[in-house]
Amino acid sequence: MNVPDLTAYLNGRFAPLGDLSVPVLDRGFLFGDGIYEMIPVYNRTPFRLNEHLGRLAASLASVRIGNPHTLAEWRGIIETIVARQPFDDQSIYLQVTRGAAYPRNHAFPPEPTTPTVFAFADPLTPPPTQLVQTGIAAVTQADVRWLRCDIKAISLLANVLARQSAVDAGVAETVLLRDGKLIEGSASNIFVVKDGVILAPPPSNLMLTGITYDLVLELADRHGLPHQVRDITEAELRGAGEVWLTSSSKEVLAIVTLDGAPVGNGAPGPIYKAMYQHYQVFKAGVMRTGKDTQ
Ligand code: PDD
């Protein structure tokens, strides 16, 4: 394994990523008992840090792991990680597990454990222009995950298998459907455009409401693009004029083929192009400068 020599953080210590390790009895390792976040950083400025840390706090509370840090402490850890990287645009990964305990037992350890806190940064590179221009292909699959997909849990086996199905099919993403409705992607949110209206599935326990999802709806609002948050049926997805994927790392990408069938005319549509443009202008003027007008 080739680990780059980048500064990471583990339990109060900053050290090269490759030098850090956690005990085998950590419940994150044994049970996937933990929570994570992925925060995009542009020009060394974390985007919507409060929202990401708020989502982290909500996920931790949902699984009854005490938040190990105050907002100020989290900010301090992230500031140091960001400052110590040799690149300006970063993807910060944060993970908190319930900590290590013996003996192995599914139930919470009787003695309180110390949560394991891990953070590291990767370079953040936007999707290549070519992908933006041509769009991407996706497949669909039944959503077999649990009923608390609003929790950003590290137990991601179903998401891992869903994304691997996409890779096996030679496409970029797997779109998940449950009870005849569009839910989200294996690691993204999904929007559709029907009769010129942007449709987004309503936030619920069945999906993770992305920070990018919120931003795309805000941009639609700000620029007068008609949009509606409501359930989207499988038939609407398959008959949509446009389908988009959003996430902090992928920004907004057009899905132009679904299960081998063209979406609309099989190319990124006009509303996608407008949204992509709005996103880029926002990124340059707000994300890169830290001037969040929200
Ligand atoms: N995942 N839904 C799922 C299941 C996700 O895993 C993600 C992002 C999103 C979009 O969230 P956001 O817009 O806040 O990035 C929706 C991150 C990128 C990951 O797992 O690495």
mmCIF file of C-alpha atoms and ligand atoms in Angstrom:
data_model
loop_
_atom_site.group_PDB
_atom_site.id
_atom_site.type_symbol
_atom_site.label_atom_id
_atom_site.label_comp_id
_atom_site.label_asym_id
_atom_site.label_seq_id
_atom_site.Cartn_x
_atom_site.Cartn_y
_atom_site.Cartn_z
ATOM 1 C CA MET A 1 0.000 0.000 0.000
ATOM 2 C CA ASN A 2 1.377 3.362 -1.036
ATOM 3 C CA VAL A 3 0.340 5.921 1.596
ATOM 4 C CA PRO A 4 1.273 9.527 0.813
ATOM 5 C CA ASP A 5 3.324 11.365 3.401
ATOM 6 C CA LEU A 6 0.533 13.703 4.530
ATOM 7 C CA THR A 7 -0.269 14.996 8.010
ATOM 8 C CA ALA A 8 -3.300 13.315 9.547
ATOM 9 C CA TYR A 9 -4.880 13.361 13.015
ATOM 10 C CA LEU A 10 -5.635 10.584 15.488
ATOM 11 C CA ASN A 11 -6.822 11.082 19.059
ATOM 12 C CA GLY A 12 -5.064 14.357 19.785
ATOM 13 C CA ARG A 13 -1.935 13.708 17.715
ATOM 14 C CA PHE A 14 -0.917 15.038 14.304
ATOM 15 C CA ALA A 15 1.360 12.611 12.455
ATOM 16 C CA PRO A 16 2.032 11.235 8.955
ATOM 17 C CA LEU A 17 -0.980 9.248 7.732
ATOM 18 C CA GLY A 18 1.036 6.057 7.255
ATOM 19 C CA ASP A 19 2.256 6.143 10.872
ATOM 20 C CA LEU A 20 -1.226 6.063 12.419
ATOM 21 C CA SER A 21 -3.065 2.927 13.492
ATOM 22 C CA VAL A 22 -5.983 1.985 15.740
ATOM 23 C CA PRO A 23 -6.358 -1.009 18.094
ATOM 24 C CA VAL A 24 -7.982 -4.118 16.580
ATOM 25 C CA LEU A 25 -10.618 -4.003 19.329
ATOM 26 C CA ASP A 26 -11.874 -0.637 18.100
ATOM 27 C CA ARG A 27 -15.626 -0.951 17.577
ATOM 28 C CA GLY A 28 -15.291 0.867 14.277
ATOM 29 C CA PHE A 29 -13.169 -2.062 13.064
ATOM 30 C CA LEU A 30 -15.269 -4.811 14.686
ATOM 31 C CA PHE A 31 -18.803 -3.490 14.150
ATOM 32 C CA GLY A 32 -18.625 -0.487 11.832
ATOM 33 C CA ASP A 33 -19.777 1.350 14.973
ATOM 34 C CA GLY A 34 -18.988 4.924 14.037
ATOM 35 C CA ILE A 35 -19.842 8.082 12.115
ATOM 36 C CA TYR A 36 -18.013 10.041 9.422
ATOM 37 C CA GLU A 37 -18.081 13.278 7.449
ATOM 38 C CA MET A 38 -16.514 14.505 4.252
ATOM 39 C CA ILE A 39 -15.919 18.244 4.064
ATOM 40 C CA PRO A 40 -14.802 19.982 0.860
ATOM 41 C CA VAL A 41 -12.173 22.687 1.284
ATOM 42 C CA TYR A 42 -11.569 25.262 -1.447
ATOM 43 C CA ASN A 43 -8.527 27.496 -1.339
ATOM 44 C CA ARG A 44 -7.972 26.295 2.266
ATOM 45 C CA THR A 45 -11.493 27.396 3.238
ATOM 46 C CA PRO A 46 -13.834 24.629 4.444
ATOM 47 C CA PHE A 47 -17.244 24.933 2.796
ATOM 48 C CA ARG A 48 -20.218 25.064 5.177
ATOM 49 C CA LEU A 49 -18.187 23.732 8.065
ATOM 50 C CA ASN A 50 -20.977 24.428 10.571
ATOM 51 C CA GLU A 51 -23.433 22.416 8.487
ATOM 52 C CA HIS A 52 -21.012 19.494 8.184
ATOM 53 C CA LEU A 53 -20.217 19.573 11.899
ATOM 54 C CA GLY A 54 -23.946 19.862 12.629
ATOM 55 C CA ARG A 55 -24.629 16.768 10.535
ATOM 56 C CA LEU A 56 -21.778 14.977 12.341
ATOM 57 C CA ALA A 57 -23.256 15.936 15.734
ATOM 58 C CA ALA A 58 -26.735 14.757 14.662
ATOM 59 C CA SER A 59 -25.370 11.414 13.429
ATOM 60 C CA LEU A 60 -23.362 10.912 16.642
ATOM 61 C CA ALA A 61 -26.446 11.683 18.751
ATOM 62 C CA SER A 62 -28.535 9.226 16.702
ATOM 63 C CA VAL A 63 -26.177 6.353 17.563
ATOM 64 C CA ARG A 64 -25.514 7.591 21.117
ATOM 65 C CA ILE A 65 -21.803 8.309 20.744
ATOM 66 C CA GLY A 66 -20.898 11.353 22.828
ATOM 67 C CA ASN A 67 -19.529 14.138 20.638
ATOM 68 C CA PRO A 68 -15.862 14.137 21.661
ATOM 69 C CA HIS A 69 -15.266 17.781 20.675
ATOM 70 C CA THR A 70 -16.827 21.197 20.903
ATOM 71 C CA LEU A 71 -17.377 23.127 17.694
ATOM 72 C CA ALA A 72 -14.276 25.208 18.488
ATOM 73 C CA GLU A 73 -12.161 22.089 19.024
ATOM 74 C CA TRP A 74 -13.353 20.559 15.739
ATOM 75 C CA ARG A 75 -12.545 23.810 13.971
ATOM 76 C CA GLY A 76 -9.063 23.754 15.507
ATOM 77 C CA ILE A 77 -8.350 20.177 14.373
ATOM 78 C CA ILE A 78 -9.603 20.915 10.857
ATOM 79 C CA GLU A 79 -7.670 24.198 10.637
ATOM 80 C CA THR A 80 -4.424 22.393 11.506
ATOM 81 C CA ILE A 81 -5.041 19.550 9.060
ATOM 82 C CA VAL A 82 -5.854 22.051 6.299
ATOM 83 C CA ALA A 83 -2.816 24.221 7.057
ATOM 84 C CA ARG A 84 -0.418 21.255 6.954
ATOM 85 C CA GLN A 85 -1.324 19.947 3.492
ATOM 86 C CA PRO A 86 0.737 20.893 0.447
ATOM 87 C CA PHE A 87 -2.432 21.466 -1.670
ATOM 88 C CA ASP A 88 -5.126 24.182 -1.393
ATOM 89 C CA ASP A 89 -8.272 22.266 -2.407
ATOM 90 C CA GLN A 90 -8.923 19.406 -0.020
ATOM 91 C CA SER A 91 -11.388 16.768 0.936
ATOM 92 C CA ILE A 92 -11.344 16.398 4.716
ATOM 93 C CA TYR A 93 -12.455 13.046 6.069
ATOM 94 C CA LEU A 94 -13.507 12.918 9.749
ATOM 95 C CA GLN A 95 -14.367 9.734 11.588
ATOM 96 C CA VAL A 96 -15.512 9.100 15.146
ATOM 97 C CA THR A 97 -16.019 5.570 16.453
ATOM 98 C CA ARG A 98 -17.354 4.388 19.795
ATOM 99 C CA GLY A 99 -13.788 3.386 20.692
ATOM 100 C CA ALA A 100 -12.109 0.136 21.739
ATOM 101 C CA ALA A 101 -13.575 -2.313 24.257
ATOM 102 C CA TYR A 102 -13.045 -5.846 25.512
ATOM 103 C CA PRO A 103 -14.736 -8.324 25.494
ATOM 104 C CA ARG A 104 -16.347 -8.103 22.056
ATOM 105 C CA ASN A 105 -20.048 -7.588 22.587
ATOM 106 C CA HIS A 106 -22.594 -6.018 20.242
ATOM 107 C CA ALA A 107 -24.156 -3.952 23.054
ATOM 108 C CA PHE A 108 -22.463 -0.768 24.213
ATOM 109 C CA PRO A 109 -19.546 -1.494 26.598
ATOM 110 C CA PRO A 110 -20.665 -1.217 30.245
ATOM 111 C CA GLU A 111 -17.699 1.050 31.015
ATOM 112 C CA PRO A 112 -17.737 4.247 28.971
ATOM 113 C CA THR A 113 -15.214 4.088 26.117
ATOM 114 C CA THR A 114 -13.155 6.933 24.686
ATOM 115 C CA PRO A 115 -14.278 7.630 21.113
ATOM 116 C CA THR A 116 -11.608 7.233 18.462
ATOM 117 C CA VAL A 117 -11.224 10.429 16.432
ATOM 118 C CA PHE A 118 -9.482 10.296 13.075
ATOM 119 C CA ALA A 119 -9.086 12.920 10.354
ATOM 120 C CA PHE A 120 -7.107 13.216 7.155
ATOM 121 C CA ALA A 121 -7.087 15.198 3.922
ATOM 122 C CA ASP A 122 -6.986 14.201 0.274
ATOM 123 C CA PRO A 123 -6.548 16.539 -2.673
ATOM 124 C CA LEU A 124 -9.974 17.628 -3.940
ATOM 125 C CA THR A 125 -10.161 17.546 -7.711
ATOM 126 C CA PRO A 126 -13.368 18.495 -9.519
ATOM 127 C CA PRO A 127 -14.750 16.035 -12.079
ATOM 128 C CA PRO A 128 -12.850 16.423 -15.383
ATOM 129 C CA THR A 129 -14.430 18.822 -17.905
ATOM 130 C CA GLN A 130 -14.900 15.941 -20.293
ATOM 131 C CA LEU A 131 -17.254 14.186 -17.812
ATOM 132 C CA VAL A 132 -19.160 17.419 -17.317
ATOM 133 C CA GLN A 133 -19.588 17.757 -21.078
ATOM 134 C CA THR A 134 -20.494 14.157 -21.885
ATOM 135 C CA GLY A 135 -22.284 13.190 -18.669
ATOM 136 C CA ILE A 136 -22.004 9.812 -16.955
ATOM 137 C CA ALA A 137 -23.755 6.461 -17.077
ATOM 138 C CA ALA A 138 -25.514 4.836 -14.110
ATOM 139 C CA VAL A 139 -27.402 1.662 -13.265
ATOM 140 C CA THR A 140 -30.287 1.176 -10.844
ATOM 141 C CA GLN A 141 -30.657 -1.291 -8.009
ATOM 142 C CA ALA A 142 -33.044 -2.058 -5.155
ATOM 143 C CA ASP A 143 -32.030 -0.198 -2.000
ATOM 144 C CA VAL A 144 -31.337 -2.968 0.518
ATOM 145 C CA ARG A 145 -29.911 -0.668 3.193
ATOM 146 C CA TRP A 146 -31.405 -0.161 6.656
ATOM 147 C CA LEU A 147 -34.042 2.423 7.533
ATOM 148 C CA ARG A 148 -31.627 5.016 9.001
ATOM 149 C CA CYS A 149 -29.708 6.119 5.924
ATOM 150 C CA ASP A 150 -29.941 9.683 7.266
ATOM 151 C CA ILE A 151 -27.164 8.695 9.695
ATOM 152 C CA LYS A 152 -23.726 9.104 8.098
ATOM 153 C CA ALA A 153 -22.517 5.797 9.527
ATOM 154 C CA ILE A 154 -19.200 4.153 8.642
ATOM 155 C CA SER A 155 -21.033 0.800 8.284
ATOM 156 C CA LEU A 156 -21.260 1.216 4.512
ATOM 157 C CA LEU A 157 -21.265 -2.364 3.247
ATOM 158 C CA ALA A 158 -24.493 -1.982 1.262
ATOM 159 C CA ASN A 159 -23.201 1.269 -0.265
ATOM 160 C CA VAL A 160 -19.870 -0.417 -1.056
ATOM 161 C CA LEU A 161 -21.635 -3.287 -2.852
ATOM 162 C CA ALA A 162 -23.925 -0.867 -4.700
ATOM 163 C CA ARG A 163 -20.965 1.207 -5.923
ATOM 164 C CA GLN A 164 -19.089 -1.954 -6.932
ATOM 165 C CA SER A 165 -22.120 -2.995 -9.035
ATOM 166 C CA ALA A 166 -21.644 0.259 -10.914
ATOM 167 C CA VAL A 167 -17.939 -0.423 -11.410
ATOM 168 C CA ASP A 168 -18.689 -4.005 -12.541
ATOM 169 C CA ALA A 169 -21.176 -2.616 -15.057
ATOM 170 C CA GLY A 170 -18.556 -0.117 -16.281
ATOM 171 C CA VAL A 171 -20.600 2.907 -15.139
ATOM 172 C CA ALA A 172 -20.115 5.678 -12.588
ATOM 173 C CA GLU A 173 -22.925 5.290 -10.043
ATOM 174 C CA THR A 174 -25.749 3.051 -8.835
ATOM 175 C CA VAL A 175 -29.086 4.775 -8.293
ATOM 176 C CA LEU A 176 -31.070 3.213 -5.452
ATOM 177 C CA LEU A 177 -34.831 2.599 -5.598
ATOM 178 C CA ARG A 178 -37.061 1.558 -2.704
ATOM 179 C CA ASP A 179 -40.754 0.716 -2.909
ATOM 180 C CA GLY A 180 -40.969 2.129 -6.421
ATOM 181 C CA LYS A 181 -39.375 5.455 -5.432
ATOM 182 C CA LEU A 182 -36.064 7.152 -6.177
ATOM 183 C CA ILE A 183 -33.948 7.406 -3.014
ATOM 184 C CA GLU A 184 -30.319 8.443 -3.780
ATOM 185 C CA GLY A 185 -27.063 7.137 -5.227
ATOM 186 C CA SER A 186 -24.579 4.821 -3.496
ATOM 187 C CA ALA A 187 -22.590 7.914 -2.457
ATOM 188 C CA SER A 188 -24.570 10.815 -3.912
ATOM 189 C CA ASN A 189 -27.973 12.475 -4.077
ATOM 190 C CA ILE A 190 -30.041 12.286 -7.259
ATOM 191 C CA PHE A 191 -32.220 14.963 -8.888
ATOM 192 C CA VAL A 192 -34.456 14.610 -11.944
ATOM 193 C CA VAL A 193 -35.897 17.190 -14.316
ATOM 194 C CA LYS A 194 -39.439 16.606 -15.520
ATOM 195 C CA ASP A 195 -41.275 19.038 -17.805
ATOM 196 C CA GLY A 196 -38.651 21.691 -17.014
ATOM 197 C CA VAL A 197 -39.051 21.341 -13.230
ATOM 198 C CA ILE A 198 -36.158 20.160 -11.039
ATOM 199 C CA LEU A 199 -37.421 17.439 -8.705
ATOM 200 C CA ALA A 200 -35.627 16.319 -5.535
ATOM 201 C CA PRO A 201 -36.635 13.446 -3.253
ATOM 202 C CA PRO A 202 -37.736 14.745 0.171
ATOM 203 C CA PRO A 203 -35.229 14.330 3.022
ATOM 204 C CA SER A 204 -36.214 11.393 5.214
ATOM 205 C CA ASN A 205 -34.747 8.556 7.258
ATOM 206 C CA LEU A 206 -34.176 6.725 3.950
ATOM 207 C CA MET A 207 -31.493 9.027 2.554
ATOM 208 C CA LEU A 208 -28.574 11.216 3.495
ATOM 209 C CA THR A 209 -29.438 14.840 2.842
ATOM 210 C CA GLY A 210 -26.280 16.142 1.213
ATOM 211 C CA ILE A 211 -24.832 19.570 1.880
ATOM 212 C CA THR A 212 -24.574 19.732 -1.942
ATOM 213 C CA TYR A 213 -28.265 18.728 -2.245
ATOM 214 C CA ASP A 214 -29.170 21.754 -0.099
ATOM 215 C CA LEU A 215 -26.868 23.998 -2.141
ATOM 216 C CA VAL A 216 -28.345 22.873 -5.477
ATOM 217 C CA LEU A 217 -31.861 23.652 -4.219
ATOM 218 C CA GLU A 218 -30.665 27.053 -2.953
ATOM 219 C CA LEU A 219 -29.103 27.818 -6.345
ATOM 220 C CA ALA A 220 -32.324 26.768 -8.093
ATOM 221 C CA ASP A 221 -34.201 29.150 -5.814
ATOM 222 C CA ARG A 222 -31.777 32.020 -6.265
ATOM 223 C CA HIS A 223 -31.748 31.743 -10.055
ATOM 224 C CA GLY A 224 -35.466 31.185 -10.518
ATOM 225 C CA LEU A 225 -35.207 27.609 -11.782
ATOM 226 C CA PRO A 226 -38.536 25.876 -11.046
ATOM 227 C CA HIS A 227 -38.057 23.122 -8.480
ATOM 228 C CA GLN A 228 -40.067 20.897 -6.225
ATOM 229 C CA VAL A 229 -39.150 18.577 -3.345
ATOM 230 C CA ARG A 230 -41.385 15.533 -3.520
ATOM 231 C CA ASP A 231 -41.432 11.762 -3.966
ATOM 232 C CA ILE A 232 -40.228 10.666 -7.401
ATOM 233 C CA THR A 233 -41.509 7.392 -8.810
ATOM 234 C CA GLU A 234 -39.370 4.907 -10.694
ATOM 235 C CA ALA A 235 -41.450 5.648 -13.814
ATOM 236 C CA GLU A 236 -40.705 9.384 -13.434
ATOM 237 C CA LEU A 237 -37.006 8.628 -13.056
ATOM 238 C CA ARG A 238 -36.979 6.481 -16.186
ATOM 239 C CA GLY A 239 -39.023 9.009 -18.156
ATOM 240 C CA ALA A 240 -37.118 12.076 -16.902
ATOM 241 C CA GLY A 241 -35.721 14.640 -19.331
ATOM 242 C CA GLU A 242 -32.617 14.978 -17.166
ATOM 243 C CA VAL A 243 -31.103 13.133 -14.203
ATOM 244 C CA TRP A 244 -28.314 14.617 -12.051
ATOM 245 C CA LEU A 245 -26.034 13.348 -9.337
ATOM 246 C CA THR A 246 -24.659 15.607 -6.592
ATOM 247 C CA SER A 247 -22.029 15.244 -3.866
ATOM 248 C CA SER A 248 -19.290 17.304 -2.244
ATOM 249 C CA SER A 249 -16.635 15.685 -4.432
ATOM 250 C CA LYS A 250 -18.593 15.229 -7.688
ATOM 251 C CA GLU A 251 -20.381 18.635 -7.546
ATOM 252 C CA VAL A 252 -23.221 18.252 -10.125
ATOM 253 C CA LEU A 253 -22.949 15.681 -12.910
ATOM 254 C CA ALA A 254 -25.515 14.732 -15.526
ATOM 255 C CA ILE A 255 -26.505 11.069 -15.728
ATOM 256 C CA VAL A 256 -27.143 10.509 -19.433
ATOM 257 C CA THR A 257 -27.692 6.737 -19.498
ATOM 258 C CA LEU A 258 -29.646 4.724 -16.964
ATOM 259 C CA ASP A 259 -29.493 0.921 -17.174
ATOM 260 C CA GLY A 260 -28.254 1.351 -20.751
ATOM 261 C CA ALA A 261 -31.203 3.527 -21.859
ATOM 262 C CA PRO A 262 -30.632 7.184 -22.751
ATOM 263 C CA VAL A 263 -31.914 9.814 -20.319
ATOM 264 C CA GLY A 264 -33.739 12.444 -22.409
ATOM 265 C CA ASN A 265 -31.728 12.764 -25.593
ATOM 266 C CA GLY A 266 -28.686 11.075 -24.020
ATOM 267 C CA ALA A 267 -26.670 14.256 -23.429
ATOM 268 C CA PRO A 268 -26.480 16.742 -20.518
ATOM 269 C CA GLY A 269 -29.639 18.860 -20.720
ATOM 270 C CA PRO A 270 -30.126 22.645 -20.700
ATOM 271 C CA ILE A 271 -31.204 22.855 -17.062
ATOM 272 C CA TYR A 272 -28.174 20.810 -16.017
ATOM 273 C CA LYS A 273 -25.926 23.170 -17.975
ATOM 274 C CA ALA A 274 -27.498 26.182 -16.266
ATOM 275 C CA MET A 275 -27.140 24.592 -12.805
ATOM 276 C CA TYR A 276 -23.538 23.562 -13.487
ATOM 277 C CA GLN A 277 -22.745 27.148 -14.465
ATOM 278 C CA HIS A 278 -24.425 28.556 -11.341
ATOM 279 C CA TYR A 279 -22.481 26.059 -9.240
ATOM 280 C CA GLN A 280 -19.153 27.087 -10.798
ATOM 281 C CA VAL A 281 -19.868 30.785 -10.322
ATOM 282 C CA PHE A 282 -20.832 30.108 -6.697
ATOM 283 C CA LYS A 283 -17.692 28.034 -6.194
ATOM 284 C CA ALA A 284 -15.433 30.763 -7.563
ATOM 285 C CA GLY A 285 -17.131 33.675 -5.809
ATOM 286 C CA VAL A 286 -18.280 32.147 -2.525
ATOM 287 C CA MET A 287 -16.701 28.772 -1.748
ATOM 288 C CA ARG A 288 -13.198 29.887 -2.728
ATOM 289 C CA THR A 289 -13.416 33.170 -0.861
ATOM 290 C CA GLY A 290 -15.313 31.952 2.207
ATOM 291 C CA LYS A 291 -18.021 34.552 1.515
ATOM 292 C CA ASP A 292 -20.989 32.354 2.265
ATOM 293 C CA THR A 293 -23.981 34.594 1.867
ATOM 294 C CA GLN A 294 -26.339 32.106 3.462
HETATM 295 N N1 PDD B 1 -20.792 10.857 0.406
HETATM 296 N N2 PDD B 1 -25.807 10.295 -0.054
HETATM 297 C C1 PDD B 1 -24.838 9.421 0.277
HETATM 298 C C2 PDD B 1 -25.206 7.997 0.570
HETATM 299 C C3 PDD B 1 -23.502 9.847 0.351
HETATM 300 O O1 PDD B 1 -22.540 8.980 0.708
HETATM 301 C C4 PDD B 1 -23.192 11.205 0.047
HETATM 302 C C5 PDD B 1 -21.799 11.733 0.087
HETATM 303 C C6 PDD B 1 -24.238 12.069 -0.313
HETATM 304 C C7 PDD B 1 -23.989 13.528 -0.643
HETATM 305 O O2 PDD B 1 -23.634 14.280 0.482
HETATM 306 P P1 PDD B 1 -22.761 15.623 0.349
HETATM 307 O O3 PDD B 1 -23.420 16.468 -0.677
HETATM 308 O O4 PDD B 1 -22.833 16.238 1.717
HETATM 309 O O5 PDD B 1 -21.369 15.219 -0.056
HETATM 310 C C8 PDD B 1 -25.528 11.581 -0.342
HETATM 311 C C9 PDD B 1 -19.429 11.289 0.619
HETATM 312 C C10 PDD B 1 -18.883 12.170 -0.445
HETATM 313 C C11 PDD B 1 -18.575 10.057 0.897
HETATM 314 O O6 PDD B 1 -19.129 9.048 1.326
HETATM 315 O O7 PDD B 1 -17.370 10.132 0.718
#
